[in-house]
Amino acid sequence: MSTDVAATERTKIFTHVSKTLIELFELDSHDIKPQARLYEDLDIDSIDAVDLVVELKQFTGRRINPDDFKSVRTIDDVVNAVERLMQR
């Protein structure tokens, strides 16, 4: 995958994750930054995290292994996990 294509794909994933966080959890778009911590900065709890994973499953059309998301802490971690999932 070329660098431009990879960057475009990452941007699409980040945009989708951002929109999802805003819509599902009524977050302010100004709070959505790659380094934002889901639990500490955005007040996402474990139930919210499950909702996010369910939505990401619909977005990717792929089964998501919960272990893939155990180490996710930031929005950038979510983007990385989704990117890896889509490359399988």
mmCIF file of N, CA and C in Angstrom, residues 35-82:
data_model
loop_
_atom_site.group_PDB
_atom_site.id
_atom_site.type_symbol
_atom_site.label_atom_id
_atom_site.label_comp_id
_atom_site.label_asym_id
_atom_site.label_seq_id
_atom_site.Cartn_x
_atom_site.Cartn_y
_atom_site.Cartn_z
ATOM 1 N N GLN A 35 -4.437 11.926 20.320
ATOM 2 C CA GLN A 35 -3.832 11.595 21.609
ATOM 3 C C GLN A 35 -4.840 11.563 22.759
ATOM 4 N N ALA A 36 -6.100 11.890 22.498
ATOM 5 C CA ALA A 36 -7.116 11.899 23.565
ATOM 6 C C ALA A 36 -7.298 10.490 24.120
ATOM 7 N N ARG A 37 -7.235 10.390 25.442
ATOM 8 C CA ARG A 37 -7.411 9.093 26.109
ATOM 9 C C ARG A 37 -8.900 8.827 26.276
ATOM 10 N N LEU A 38 -9.312 7.648 25.864
ATOM 11 C CA LEU A 38 -10.736 7.307 25.867
ATOM 12 C C LEU A 38 -11.343 7.389 27.255
ATOM 13 N N TYR A 39 -10.703 6.766 28.214
ATOM 14 C CA TYR A 39 -11.286 6.667 29.554
ATOM 15 C C TYR A 39 -11.086 7.943 30.366
ATOM 16 N N GLU A 40 -9.875 8.472 30.364
ATOM 17 C CA GLU A 40 -9.565 9.624 31.202
ATOM 18 C C GLU A 40 -10.055 10.946 30.612
ATOM 19 N N ASP A 41 -9.789 11.172 29.327
ATOM 20 C CA ASP A 41 -10.114 12.463 28.714
ATOM 21 C C ASP A 41 -11.553 12.542 28.203
ATOM 22 N N LEU A 42 -12.061 11.423 27.699
ATOM 23 C CA LEU A 42 -13.381 11.439 27.058
ATOM 24 C C LEU A 42 -14.472 10.780 27.891
ATOM 25 N N ASP A 43 -14.106 10.267 29.052
ATOM 26 C CA ASP A 43 -15.066 9.621 29.959
ATOM 27 C C ASP A 43 -15.822 8.464 29.310
ATOM 28 N N ILE A 44 -15.139 7.723 28.455
ATOM 29 C CA ILE A 44 -15.721 6.514 27.862
ATOM 30 C C ILE A 44 -15.580 5.405 28.904
ATOM 31 N N ASP A 45 -16.671 4.731 29.224
ATOM 32 C CA ASP A 45 -16.582 3.623 30.180
ATOM 33 C C ASP A 45 -16.601 2.294 29.422
ATOM 34 N N SER A 46 -16.562 1.189 30.149
ATOM 35 C CA SER A 46 -16.458 -0.122 29.504
ATOM 36 C C SER A 46 -17.683 -0.450 28.657
ATOM 37 N N ILE A 47 -18.857 -0.022 29.086
ATOM 38 C CA ILE A 47 -20.077 -0.244 28.299
ATOM 39 C C ILE A 47 -20.005 0.561 27.001
ATOM 40 N N ASP A 48 -19.537 1.804 27.103
ATOM 41 C CA ASP A 48 -19.362 2.636 25.912
ATOM 42 C C ASP A 48 -18.357 1.995 24.956
ATOM 43 N N ALA A 49 -17.298 1.431 25.513
ATOM 44 C CA ALA A 49 -16.272 0.792 24.689
ATOM 45 C C ALA A 49 -16.864 -0.365 23.894
ATOM 46 N N VAL A 50 -17.756 -1.128 24.518
ATOM 47 C CA VAL A 50 -18.423 -2.230 23.814
ATOM 48 C C VAL A 50 -19.262 -1.667 22.668
ATOM 49 N N ASP A 51 -19.994 -0.597 22.931
ATOM 50 C CA ASP A 51 -20.798 0.041 21.878
ATOM 51 C C ASP A 51 -19.914 0.505 20.719
ATOM 52 N N LEU A 52 -18.759 1.047 21.046
ATOM 53 C CA LEU A 52 -17.827 1.501 20.017
ATOM 54 C C LEU A 52 -17.340 0.323 19.177
ATOM 55 N N VAL A 53 -16.983 -0.773 19.824
ATOM 56 C CA VAL A 53 -16.505 -1.956 19.102
ATOM 57 C C VAL A 53 -17.602 -2.512 18.194
ATOM 58 N N VAL A 54 -18.831 -2.551 18.683
ATOM 59 C CA VAL A 54 -19.955 -3.032 17.865
ATOM 60 C C VAL A 54 -20.099 -2.157 16.615
ATOM 61 N N GLU A 55 -20.003 -0.858 16.777
ATOM 62 C CA GLU A 55 -20.127 0.048 15.638
ATOM 63 C C GLU A 55 -18.961 -0.135 14.676
ATOM 64 N N LEU A 56 -17.759 -0.331 15.211
ATOM 65 C CA LEU A 56 -16.591 -0.525 14.351
ATOM 66 C C LEU A 56 -16.686 -1.838 13.582
ATOM 67 N N LYS A 57 -17.324 -2.827 14.174
ATOM 68 C CA LYS A 57 -17.560 -4.093 13.467
ATOM 69 C C LYS A 57 -18.440 -3.841 12.247
ATOM 70 N N GLN A 58 -19.469 -3.034 12.415
ATOM 71 C CA GLN A 58 -20.343 -2.689 11.287
ATOM 72 C C GLN A 58 -19.571 -1.897 10.232
ATOM 73 N N PHE A 59 -18.721 -0.997 10.668
ATOM 74 C CA PHE A 59 -17.931 -0.172 9.752
ATOM 75 C C PHE A 59 -16.969 -1.024 8.926
ATOM 76 N N THR A 60 -16.289 -1.957 9.576
ATOM 77 C CA THR A 60 -15.284 -2.765 8.885
ATOM 78 C C THR A 60 -15.879 -3.984 8.192
ATOM 79 N N GLY A 61 -17.032 -4.430 8.677
ATOM 80 C CA GLY A 61 -17.622 -5.650 8.137
ATOM 81 C C GLY A 61 -16.868 -6.894 8.564
ATOM 82 N N ARG A 62 -16.072 -6.775 9.608
ATOM 83 C CA ARG A 62 -15.250 -7.898 10.079
ATOM 84 C C ARG A 62 -15.485 -8.166 11.552
ATOM 85 N N ARG A 63 -15.257 -9.406 11.903
ATOM 86 C CA ARG A 63 -15.352 -9.786 13.309
ATOM 87 C C ARG A 63 -14.182 -9.154 14.049
ATOM 88 N N ILE A 64 -14.452 -8.615 15.211
ATOM 89 C CA ILE A 64 -13.403 -7.971 16.001
ATOM 90 C C ILE A 64 -13.114 -8.831 17.219
ATOM 91 N N ASN A 65 -11.868 -9.229 17.339
ATOM 92 C CA ASN A 65 -11.420 -9.992 18.494
ATOM 93 C C ASN A 65 -11.249 -9.012 19.659
ATOM 94 N N PRO A 66 -11.934 -9.242 20.771
ATOM 95 C CA PRO A 66 -11.816 -8.317 21.911
ATOM 96 C C PRO A 66 -10.373 -8.095 22.358
ATOM 97 N N ASP A 67 -9.516 -9.097 22.180
ATOM 98 C CA ASP A 67 -8.110 -8.947 22.570
ATOM 99 C C ASP A 67 -7.411 -7.848 21.768
ATOM 100 N N ASP A 68 -7.884 -7.614 20.544
ATOM 101 C CA ASP A 68 -7.288 -6.565 19.712
ATOM 102 C C ASP A 68 -7.510 -5.177 20.297
ATOM 103 N N PHE A 69 -8.501 -5.059 21.167
ATOM 104 C CA PHE A 69 -8.843 -3.750 21.712
ATOM 105 C C PHE A 69 -8.523 -3.616 23.199
ATOM 106 N N LYS A 70 -7.927 -4.649 23.788
ATOM 107 C CA LYS A 70 -7.604 -4.575 25.221
ATOM 108 C C LYS A 70 -6.558 -3.516 25.533
ATOM 109 N N SER A 71 -5.634 -3.304 24.620
ATOM 110 C CA SER A 71 -4.561 -2.340 24.883
ATOM 111 C C SER A 71 -4.878 -0.943 24.341
ATOM 112 N N VAL A 72 -6.056 -0.768 23.770
ATOM 113 C CA VAL A 72 -6.447 0.530 23.218
ATOM 114 C C VAL A 72 -6.674 1.525 24.354
ATOM 115 N N ARG A 73 -5.997 2.658 24.275
ATOM 116 C CA ARG A 73 -6.133 3.689 25.305
ATOM 117 C C ARG A 73 -6.505 5.050 24.721
ATOM 118 N N THR A 74 -6.057 5.306 23.498
ATOM 119 C CA THR A 74 -6.287 6.614 22.878
ATOM 120 C C THR A 74 -7.066 6.453 21.570
ATOM 121 N N ILE A 75 -7.513 7.569 21.038
ATOM 122 C CA ILE A 75 -8.185 7.519 19.737
ATOM 123 C C ILE A 75 -7.226 6.994 18.680
ATOM 124 N N ASP A 76 -5.973 7.396 18.742
ATOM 125 C CA ASP A 76 -4.991 6.900 17.782
ATOM 126 C C ASP A 76 -4.833 5.382 17.893
ATOM 127 N N ASP A 77 -4.905 4.843 19.103
ATOM 128 C CA ASP A 77 -4.862 3.388 19.281
ATOM 129 C C ASP A 77 -6.044 2.722 18.585
ATOM 130 N N VAL A 78 -7.215 3.341 18.666
ATOM 131 C CA VAL A 78 -8.407 2.805 17.990
ATOM 132 C C VAL A 78 -8.172 2.794 16.483
ATOM 133 N N VAL A 79 -7.671 3.899 15.956
ATOM 134 C CA VAL A 79 -7.397 3.995 14.519
ATOM 135 C C VAL A 79 -6.399 2.915 14.108
ATOM 136 N N ASN A 80 -5.334 2.733 14.887
ATOM 137 C CA ASN A 80 -4.338 1.705 14.576
ATOM 138 C C ASN A 80 -4.958 0.313 14.577
ATOM 139 N N ALA A 81 -5.794 0.025 15.560
ATOM 140 C CA ALA A 81 -6.433 -1.291 15.662
ATOM 141 C C ALA A 81 -7.358 -1.542 14.474
ATOM 142 N N VAL A 82 -8.124 -0.539 14.092
ATOM 143 C CA VAL A 82 -9.030 -0.682 12.943
ATOM 144 C C VAL A 82 -8.224 -0.842 11.659
#
